[in-house]
mmCIF file of C-alpha atoms and ligand atoms in Angstrom:
data_model
loop_
_atom_site.group_PDB
_atom_site.id
_atom_site.type_symbol
_atom_site.label_atom_id
_atom_site.label_comp_id
_atom_site.label_asym_id
_atom_site.label_seq_id
_atom_site.Cartn_x
_atom_site.Cartn_y
_atom_site.Cartn_z
ATOM 1 C CA MET A 1 9.030 43.217 -41.266
ATOM 2 C CA ILE A 2 9.691 40.668 -38.351
ATOM 3 C CA LEU A 3 8.986 36.916 -38.708
ATOM 4 C CA ILE A 4 7.769 35.417 -35.392
ATOM 5 C CA ARG A 5 7.526 31.558 -34.950
ATOM 6 C CA THR A 6 6.553 30.963 -31.339
ATOM 7 C CA LYS A 7 3.523 31.931 -29.400
ATOM 8 C CA GLU A 8 5.654 33.117 -26.399
ATOM 9 C CA ALA A 9 7.547 35.540 -28.720
ATOM 10 C CA MET A 10 4.373 36.572 -30.431
ATOM 11 C CA ARG A 11 2.764 37.499 -27.066
ATOM 12 C CA ARG A 12 5.806 39.165 -25.721
ATOM 13 C CA TRP A 13 5.931 41.460 -28.934
ATOM 14 C CA SER A 14 2.212 42.272 -28.631
ATOM 15 C CA LEU A 15 2.360 43.178 -24.926
ATOM 16 C CA ALA A 16 5.274 45.540 -25.642
ATOM 17 C CA GLN A 17 3.301 47.236 -28.377
ATOM 18 C CA LYS A 18 0.374 47.623 -26.134
ATOM 19 C CA GLY A 19 2.609 48.958 -23.351
ATOM 20 C CA ALA A 20 3.808 51.592 -25.775
ATOM 21 C CA GLY A 21 0.130 52.628 -26.388
ATOM 22 C CA LYS A 22 0.141 51.170 -30.035
ATOM 23 C CA SER A 23 -2.942 49.711 -31.650
ATOM 24 C CA ILE A 24 -2.556 46.317 -33.176
ATOM 25 C CA GLY A 25 -4.289 45.287 -36.392
ATOM 26 C CA PHE A 26 -4.476 41.428 -37.262
ATOM 27 C CA VAL A 27 -5.149 39.491 -40.480
ATOM 28 C CA PRO A 28 -5.466 35.777 -39.826
ATOM 29 C CA THR A 29 -4.769 33.604 -42.874
ATOM 30 C CA MET A 30 -3.755 30.191 -44.069
ATOM 31 C CA GLY A 31 -1.275 31.546 -46.586
ATOM 32 C CA ALA A 32 -1.439 31.363 -50.300
ATOM 33 C CA LEU A 33 -2.093 35.097 -50.198
ATOM 34 C CA HIS A 34 -3.918 36.897 -52.906
ATOM 35 C CA GLU A 35 -5.422 40.323 -53.568
ATOM 36 C CA GLY A 36 -8.237 39.441 -51.266
ATOM 37 C CA HIS A 37 -5.871 39.110 -48.363
ATOM 38 C CA ALA A 38 -4.001 42.177 -49.612
ATOM 39 C CA SER A 39 -7.205 44.398 -49.259
ATOM 40 C CA LEU A 40 -7.334 43.117 -45.605
ATOM 41 C CA MET A 41 -3.635 43.811 -44.863
ATOM 42 C CA ARG A 42 -3.981 47.331 -46.440
ATOM 43 C CA ALA A 43 -6.898 48.156 -44.390
ATOM 44 C CA SER A 44 -5.227 46.895 -41.232
ATOM 45 C CA ALA A 45 -1.973 48.827 -42.005
ATOM 46 C CA ALA A 46 -4.059 52.076 -42.621
ATOM 47 C CA GLU A 47 -6.179 51.736 -39.438
ATOM 48 C CA ASN A 48 -3.675 50.586 -36.841
ATOM 49 C CA ASP A 49 -0.206 51.605 -35.454
ATOM 50 C CA VAL A 50 1.271 48.087 -36.308
ATOM 51 C CA SER A 51 -0.213 44.993 -37.889
ATOM 52 C CA VAL A 52 0.294 41.256 -37.787
ATOM 53 C CA VAL A 53 -0.541 38.724 -40.522
ATOM 54 C CA SER A 54 -0.584 35.074 -39.339
ATOM 55 C CA ILE A 55 0.055 32.165 -41.696
ATOM 56 C CA PHE A 56 -0.970 28.848 -40.407
ATOM 57 C CA VAL A 57 -2.722 26.011 -42.200
ATOM 58 C CA ASN A 58 -4.932 24.927 -39.417
ATOM 59 C CA PRO A 59 -5.619 21.173 -39.445
ATOM 60 C CA ALA A 60 -8.677 21.447 -37.046
ATOM 61 C CA GLN A 61 -10.750 22.885 -39.825
ATOM 62 C CA PHE A 62 -10.173 20.215 -42.444
ATOM 63 C CA ALA A 63 -11.901 16.734 -42.323
ATOM 64 C CA PRO A 64 -9.566 13.754 -42.916
ATOM 65 C CA HIS A 65 -10.803 13.505 -46.667
ATOM 66 C CA GLU A 66 -10.283 17.260 -47.408
ATOM 67 C CA ASP A 67 -7.172 18.951 -48.883
ATOM 68 C CA PHE A 68 -5.004 19.805 -45.877
ATOM 69 C CA ASP A 69 -1.888 18.192 -47.433
ATOM 70 C CA ALA A 70 -2.583 19.708 -50.811
ATOM 71 C CA TYR A 71 -3.531 23.217 -49.699
ATOM 72 C CA PRO A 72 -1.227 25.538 -51.434
ATOM 73 C CA ARG A 73 1.850 26.834 -49.330
ATOM 74 C CA THR A 74 3.564 29.712 -50.846
ATOM 75 C CA PHE A 75 5.481 31.230 -47.943
ATOM 76 C CA GLU A 76 8.102 33.208 -49.834
ATOM 77 C CA ASP A 77 5.609 34.967 -52.015
ATOM 78 C CA ASP A 78 3.345 35.561 -49.077
ATOM 79 C CA ALA A 79 6.178 37.250 -47.193
ATOM 80 C CA VAL A 80 6.813 39.670 -50.089
ATOM 81 C CA LEU A 81 3.080 40.649 -50.381
ATOM 82 C CA SER A 82 2.739 40.999 -46.604
ATOM 83 C CA GLU A 83 5.749 43.353 -46.566
ATOM 84 C CA ALA A 84 4.374 45.427 -49.617
ATOM 85 C CA CYS A 85 0.911 45.721 -47.766
ATOM 86 C CA GLY A 86 2.582 47.196 -44.764
ATOM 87 C CA MET A 87 2.502 44.372 -42.252
ATOM 88 C CA THR A 88 4.891 44.769 -39.282
ATOM 89 C CA VAL A 89 4.897 40.967 -38.387
ATOM 90 C CA ILE A 90 4.455 37.713 -39.971
ATOM 91 C CA TYR A 91 3.341 35.171 -37.329
ATOM 92 C CA ALA A 92 3.775 31.621 -38.533
ATOM 93 C CA PRO A 93 3.476 29.321 -35.496
ATOM 94 C CA GLU A 94 4.692 25.657 -35.657
ATOM 95 C CA MET A 95 1.990 22.984 -35.615
ATOM 96 C CA ALA A 96 3.267 21.290 -32.537
ATOM 97 C CA SER A 97 3.087 24.579 -30.545
ATOM 98 C CA MET A 98 -0.600 25.197 -31.666
ATOM 99 C CA TYR A 99 -1.767 21.607 -31.010
ATOM 100 C CA PRO A 100 0.489 19.953 -28.713
ATOM 101 C CA ALA A 101 0.017 16.277 -27.484
ATOM 102 C CA GLY A 102 -3.015 16.287 -25.111
ATOM 103 C CA TYR A 103 -4.687 19.283 -26.834
ATOM 104 C CA ALA A 104 -8.354 19.012 -25.837
ATOM 105 C CA THR A 105 -10.114 22.440 -26.032
ATOM 106 C CA TYR A 106 -12.384 23.615 -28.779
ATOM 107 C CA VAL A 107 -14.750 26.554 -29.377
ATOM 108 C CA THR A 108 -18.279 25.997 -30.788
ATOM 109 C CA VAL A 109 -20.474 29.107 -31.640
ATOM 110 C CA GLU A 110 -23.955 27.615 -31.540
ATOM 111 C CA GLY A 111 -26.737 28.439 -33.998
ATOM 112 C CA LEU A 112 -24.582 30.482 -36.495
ATOM 113 C CA SER A 113 -22.501 27.306 -36.938
ATOM 114 C CA GLU A 114 -25.376 25.328 -38.219
ATOM 115 C CA GLY A 115 -26.550 25.316 -41.911
ATOM 116 C CA LEU A 116 -24.666 26.684 -45.050
ATOM 117 C CA CYS A 117 -21.118 25.442 -45.021
ATOM 118 C CA SER A 118 -21.631 23.248 -41.905
ATOM 119 C CA ARG A 119 -23.978 20.878 -43.709
ATOM 120 C CA THR A 120 -21.194 19.338 -45.839
ATOM 121 C CA ARG A 121 -18.366 20.511 -43.459
ATOM 122 C CA PRO A 122 -19.747 19.813 -40.064
ATOM 123 C CA HIS A 123 -16.148 20.060 -38.384
ATOM 124 C CA PHE A 124 -15.276 23.397 -40.114
ATOM 125 C CA PHE A 125 -16.390 26.246 -37.934
ATOM 126 C CA ARG A 126 -15.329 24.538 -34.720
ATOM 127 C CA GLY A 127 -11.826 24.324 -36.148
ATOM 128 C CA VAL A 128 -11.977 27.971 -37.377
ATOM 129 C CA ALA A 129 -13.337 29.349 -34.067
ATOM 130 C CA THR A 130 -10.764 27.507 -32.066
ATOM 131 C CA VAL A 131 -7.720 28.607 -34.034
ATOM 132 C CA VAL A 132 -9.003 32.150 -34.330
ATOM 133 C CA ALA A 133 -9.497 32.246 -30.496
ATOM 134 C CA LYS A 134 -6.112 30.846 -29.906
ATOM 135 C CA LEU A 135 -4.565 33.562 -32.346
ATOM 136 C CA PHE A 136 -6.384 36.330 -30.789
ATOM 137 C CA ASN A 137 -5.125 35.326 -27.333
ATOM 138 C CA THR A 138 -1.575 35.456 -28.599
ATOM 139 C CA VAL A 139 -1.648 38.393 -30.870
ATOM 140 C CA LEU A 140 -3.969 40.569 -28.669
ATOM 141 C CA PRO A 141 -5.329 42.636 -31.537
ATOM 142 C CA ASP A 142 -7.465 45.651 -31.348
ATOM 143 C CA ARG A 143 -9.016 45.108 -34.707
ATOM 144 C CA ALA A 144 -9.124 41.855 -36.834
ATOM 145 C CA TYR A 145 -9.864 41.847 -40.583
ATOM 146 C CA PHE A 146 -11.884 39.103 -42.419
ATOM 147 C CA GLY A 147 -13.317 38.930 -45.960
ATOM 148 C CA GLN A 148 -17.066 38.891 -46.691
ATOM 149 C CA LYS A 149 -16.499 35.957 -49.057
ATOM 150 C CA ASP A 150 -16.601 33.880 -45.937
ATOM 151 C CA ALA A 151 -19.698 35.632 -44.627
ATOM 152 C CA GLN A 152 -20.713 32.751 -42.296
ATOM 153 C CA GLN A 153 -17.183 32.728 -40.721
ATOM 154 C CA CYS A 154 -17.380 36.483 -40.238
ATOM 155 C CA ALA A 155 -20.708 36.179 -38.410
ATOM 156 C CA ILE A 156 -19.275 33.341 -36.268
ATOM 157 C CA ILE A 157 -16.161 35.217 -35.284
ATOM 158 C CA THR A 158 -18.006 38.440 -34.531
ATOM 159 C CA ARG A 159 -20.276 36.481 -32.251
ATOM 160 C CA MET A 160 -17.439 34.502 -30.529
ATOM 161 C CA ALA A 161 -15.476 37.766 -30.027
ATOM 162 C CA ALA A 162 -18.583 39.433 -28.484
ATOM 163 C CA ASP A 163 -19.579 36.396 -26.338
ATOM 164 C CA LEU A 164 -16.105 35.747 -24.909
ATOM 165 C CA ASP A 165 -15.336 39.332 -24.197
ATOM 166 C CA MET A 166 -12.203 39.266 -26.396
ATOM 167 C CA GLY A 167 -12.004 43.006 -26.718
ATOM 168 C CA VAL A 168 -11.322 42.891 -30.485
ATOM 169 C CA SER A 169 -13.410 44.644 -33.131
ATOM 170 C CA ILE A 170 -14.045 42.457 -36.129
ATOM 171 C CA VAL A 171 -13.905 44.306 -39.475
ATOM 172 C CA GLU A 172 -15.623 42.672 -42.455
ATOM 173 C CA MET A 173 -14.140 43.723 -45.887
ATOM 174 C CA PRO A 174 -15.900 43.438 -49.293
ATOM 175 C CA ILE A 175 -15.372 40.499 -51.584
ATOM 176 C CA VAL A 176 -12.374 41.058 -53.896
ATOM 177 C CA ARG A 177 -13.008 39.552 -57.452
ATOM 178 C CA GLU A 178 -10.747 38.613 -60.496
ATOM 179 C CA ALA A 179 -11.467 40.648 -63.625
ATOM 180 C CA ASP A 180 -13.863 37.978 -64.814
ATOM 181 C CA GLY A 181 -15.894 38.142 -61.588
ATOM 182 C CA LEU A 182 -14.558 34.970 -59.835
ATOM 183 C CA ALA A 183 -14.434 35.769 -56.044
ATOM 184 C CA MET A 184 -10.583 35.435 -55.052
ATOM 185 C CA SER A 185 -9.782 32.359 -53.174
ATOM 186 C CA SER A 186 -6.594 30.448 -52.399
ATOM 187 C CA ARG A 187 -8.455 27.283 -53.823
ATOM 188 C CA ASN A 188 -8.861 28.929 -57.268
ATOM 189 C CA LYS A 189 -5.447 27.548 -57.891
ATOM 190 C CA TYR A 190 -7.081 24.208 -58.168
ATOM 191 C CA LEU A 191 -9.211 25.296 -61.211
ATOM 192 C CA SER A 192 -8.169 24.056 -64.680
ATOM 193 C CA ALA A 193 -8.608 26.279 -67.691
ATOM 194 C CA GLU A 194 -11.677 24.234 -68.723
ATOM 195 C CA GLU A 195 -13.164 24.470 -65.168
ATOM 196 C CA ARG A 196 -12.680 28.303 -64.918
ATOM 197 C CA GLY A 197 -15.706 29.052 -67.315
ATOM 198 C CA PRO A 198 -18.251 27.051 -65.332
ATOM 199 C CA ALA A 199 -16.783 28.414 -62.039
ATOM 200 C CA LEU A 200 -17.848 31.867 -63.097
ATOM 201 C CA SER A 201 -21.490 30.741 -62.956
ATOM 202 C CA LEU A 202 -21.502 31.547 -59.271
ATOM 203 C CA SER A 203 -20.777 35.202 -59.442
ATOM 204 C CA ARG A 204 -23.012 35.459 -62.603
ATOM 205 C CA ALA A 205 -25.992 33.874 -60.738
ATOM 206 C CA LEU A 206 -25.502 36.285 -57.797
ATOM 207 C CA ARG A 207 -25.363 39.255 -60.264
ATOM 208 C CA GLU A 208 -28.670 38.088 -61.841
ATOM 209 C CA ALA A 209 -30.198 37.598 -58.404
ATOM 210 C CA GLU A 210 -29.165 41.171 -57.444
ATOM 211 C CA ALA A 211 -30.794 42.447 -60.594
ATOM 212 C CA LEU A 212 -33.986 40.783 -59.650
ATOM 213 C CA LEU A 213 -33.961 42.192 -56.137
ATOM 214 C CA LEU A 214 -33.283 45.628 -57.420
ATOM 215 C CA SER A 215 -36.297 45.259 -59.767
ATOM 216 C CA GLY A 216 -38.429 44.615 -56.673
ATOM 217 C CA GLU A 217 -38.572 40.912 -56.487
ATOM 218 C CA ARG A 218 -38.933 39.641 -52.862
ATOM 219 C CA ARG A 219 -40.008 35.938 -53.257
ATOM 220 C CA VAL A 220 -37.411 33.628 -51.928
ATOM 221 C CA GLU A 221 -38.415 30.863 -54.376
ATOM 222 C CA ALA A 222 -38.039 33.199 -57.403
ATOM 223 C CA ILE A 223 -34.529 34.273 -56.383
ATOM 224 C CA ASP A 224 -33.525 30.523 -55.541
ATOM 225 C CA ALA A 225 -34.877 29.418 -58.881
ATOM 226 C CA CYS A 226 -32.832 32.209 -60.828
ATOM 227 C CA ILE A 227 -29.622 31.235 -58.907
ATOM 228 C CA ARG A 228 -29.996 27.568 -59.451
ATOM 229 C CA GLY A 229 -30.726 28.169 -63.179
ATOM 230 C CA HIS A 230 -27.553 29.979 -63.652
ATOM 231 C CA MET A 231 -25.343 27.579 -61.623
ATOM 232 C CA ALA A 232 -26.424 24.646 -63.829
ATOM 233 C CA PRO A 233 -22.892 24.069 -65.161
ATOM 234 C CA VAL A 234 -21.451 23.322 -61.545
ATOM 235 C CA LYS A 235 -22.333 20.731 -58.977
ATOM 236 C CA ILE A 236 -24.328 22.823 -56.382
ATOM 237 C CA ASP A 237 -23.507 22.245 -52.787
ATOM 238 C CA TYR A 238 -26.056 24.869 -51.542
ATOM 239 C CA VAL A 239 -28.068 27.976 -52.366
ATOM 240 C CA GLU A 240 -29.054 29.625 -49.180
ATOM 241 C CA ILE A 241 -31.157 32.765 -48.523
ATOM 242 C CA VAL A 242 -30.877 33.690 -44.980
ATOM 243 C CA HIS A 243 -30.880 36.628 -42.494
ATOM 244 C CA ALA A 244 -27.349 38.230 -42.798
ATOM 245 C CA GLU A 245 -26.843 38.291 -39.000
ATOM 246 C CA THR A 246 -28.676 35.224 -37.639
ATOM 247 C CA MET A 247 -28.046 32.995 -40.612
ATOM 248 C CA LYS A 248 -31.699 31.700 -40.321
ATOM 249 C CA PRO A 249 -33.534 30.844 -43.570
ATOM 250 C CA LEU A 250 -36.015 33.412 -44.640
ATOM 251 C CA GLN A 251 -39.609 32.973 -45.919
ATOM 252 C CA VAL A 252 -39.622 36.391 -47.490
ATOM 253 C CA ILE A 253 -36.752 38.713 -48.408
ATOM 254 C CA ASP A 254 -36.987 41.537 -45.884
ATOM 255 C CA GLY A 255 -34.177 43.394 -44.043
ATOM 256 C CA PRO A 256 -30.458 42.408 -44.213
ATOM 257 C CA VAL A 257 -30.210 39.366 -46.369
ATOM 258 C CA LEU A 258 -27.313 37.065 -47.180
ATOM 259 C CA ILE A 259 -27.623 34.985 -50.385
ATOM 260 C CA ALA A 260 -24.807 32.435 -50.202
ATOM 261 C CA VAL A 261 -23.865 29.736 -52.683
ATOM 262 C CA ALA A 262 -21.383 26.937 -52.720
ATOM 263 C CA ALA A 263 -20.374 24.393 -55.488
ATOM 264 C CA ASN A 264 -17.820 21.915 -56.393
ATOM 265 C CA MET A 265 -15.864 22.293 -59.666
ATOM 266 C CA GLY A 266 -13.329 19.689 -60.095
ATOM 267 C CA ARG A 267 -10.948 19.666 -56.946
ATOM 268 C CA ALA A 268 -12.115 23.210 -56.077
ATOM 269 C CA ARG A 269 -14.834 23.954 -53.537
ATOM 270 C CA LEU A 270 -16.127 27.469 -54.411
ATOM 271 C CA ILE A 271 -18.203 29.699 -52.274
ATOM 272 C CA ASP A 272 -19.572 33.147 -53.050
ATOM 273 C CA ASN A 273 -22.345 35.505 -51.697
ATOM 274 C CA LEU A 274 -24.315 38.695 -51.959
ATOM 275 C CA LYS A 275 -25.466 40.947 -49.167
ATOM 276 C CA PHE A 276 -28.731 42.859 -49.870
ATOM 277 C CA ASP A 277 -30.612 45.120 -47.421
ATOM 278 C CA THR A 278 -34.158 45.885 -48.459
ATOM 279 C CA ALA A 279 -34.104 48.928 -46.129
ATOM 280 C CA ARG A 280 -31.479 50.453 -48.526
ATOM 281 C CA HIS A 281 -33.859 49.911 -51.444
ATOM 282 C CA PRO A 282 -37.294 51.001 -50.078
ATOM 283 C CA GLN A 283 -38.411 51.978 -53.606
ATOM 284 C CA ALA A 284 -38.326 48.399 -54.563
ATOM 285 C CA ALA A 285 -39.700 46.974 -51.308
ATOM 286 C CA VAL A 286 -43.078 45.915 -52.678
ATOM 287 C CA ALA A 287 -43.356 42.249 -53.726
ATOM 288 C CA ARG A 288 -44.524 41.363 -57.082
ATOM 289 C CA PRO A 289 -47.971 39.808 -57.303
HETATM 290 O O1 PAF B 301 -10.294 32.348 -43.624
HETATM 291 C C1 PAF B 301 -9.271 31.607 -43.317
HETATM 292 O O2 PAF B 301 -8.300 31.672 -44.127
HETATM 293 C C2 PAF B 301 -9.248 30.651 -42.081
HETATM 294 O O3 PAF B 301 -10.571 30.131 -42.002
HETATM 295 C C3 PAF B 301 -8.721 31.350 -40.907
HETATM 296 C C4 PAF B 301 -9.683 32.481 -40.443
HETATM 297 C C5 PAF B 301 -7.306 31.958 -41.111
HETATM 298 C C6 PAF B 301 -8.666 30.410 -39.718
HETATM 299 O O4 PAF B 301 -7.699 29.382 -40.009
#
């Protein structure tokens, strides 16, 4: 596995791979890699000739009061996991080369970047779209892999890649969970032993919501009440029931639906979600009276 630190060297390497007719898979990360990232890296290694994982804690997606300084940095362990998952390159650019003095260009994906996580983190998706666009321009991937846990991020990156003709396919991979159901996240490291129990209320609430949907429930307010009831142990940021592609709130559950939740537990901000398509469950498509 090769470590690349500059955007010039990264681009040179990628152009050489393309010249040799090789497909490039890409997994953008902020490090502190866990099994969720591993699933993306394994898929990339399996589906492409060569694969790049980037590790860059992106300041543009943190507000001044957020955890940029405290964000876990575990480069040695990340390198071991990346190699074990079949990565060809770790790309870890320096801060000054990503955002040099005078940096002034940002990418905003309209519509999809409103609502859900944007309500309490209005800076967030502009920072994500910008850094991912910069990384795509340097790594030149054929396929890029993202986790469904960040469902709004996936929708935004997919839109951006299509709108800006980036020539990269975005692959969304399923949520990977701990044995107790908690969706894997680098920020789970912030949870104390006492906070772990309440944190599980997010995945439990989504499982209960899914059971209701499978039983035929299609009323948004019933699903919302079920989730909020189960999430009582945590400080809810949002419970949103939206169209899975447009992220627009739904009046009735019909078609591809994203049920997304966010909460704060101690220092950790937790997010989780469930995707449900009523077209795949037609036997349950009749609303209860
Ligand atoms: O999902 C993440 O880890 C980050 O938002 C990403 C996509 C690497 C951009 O910094």
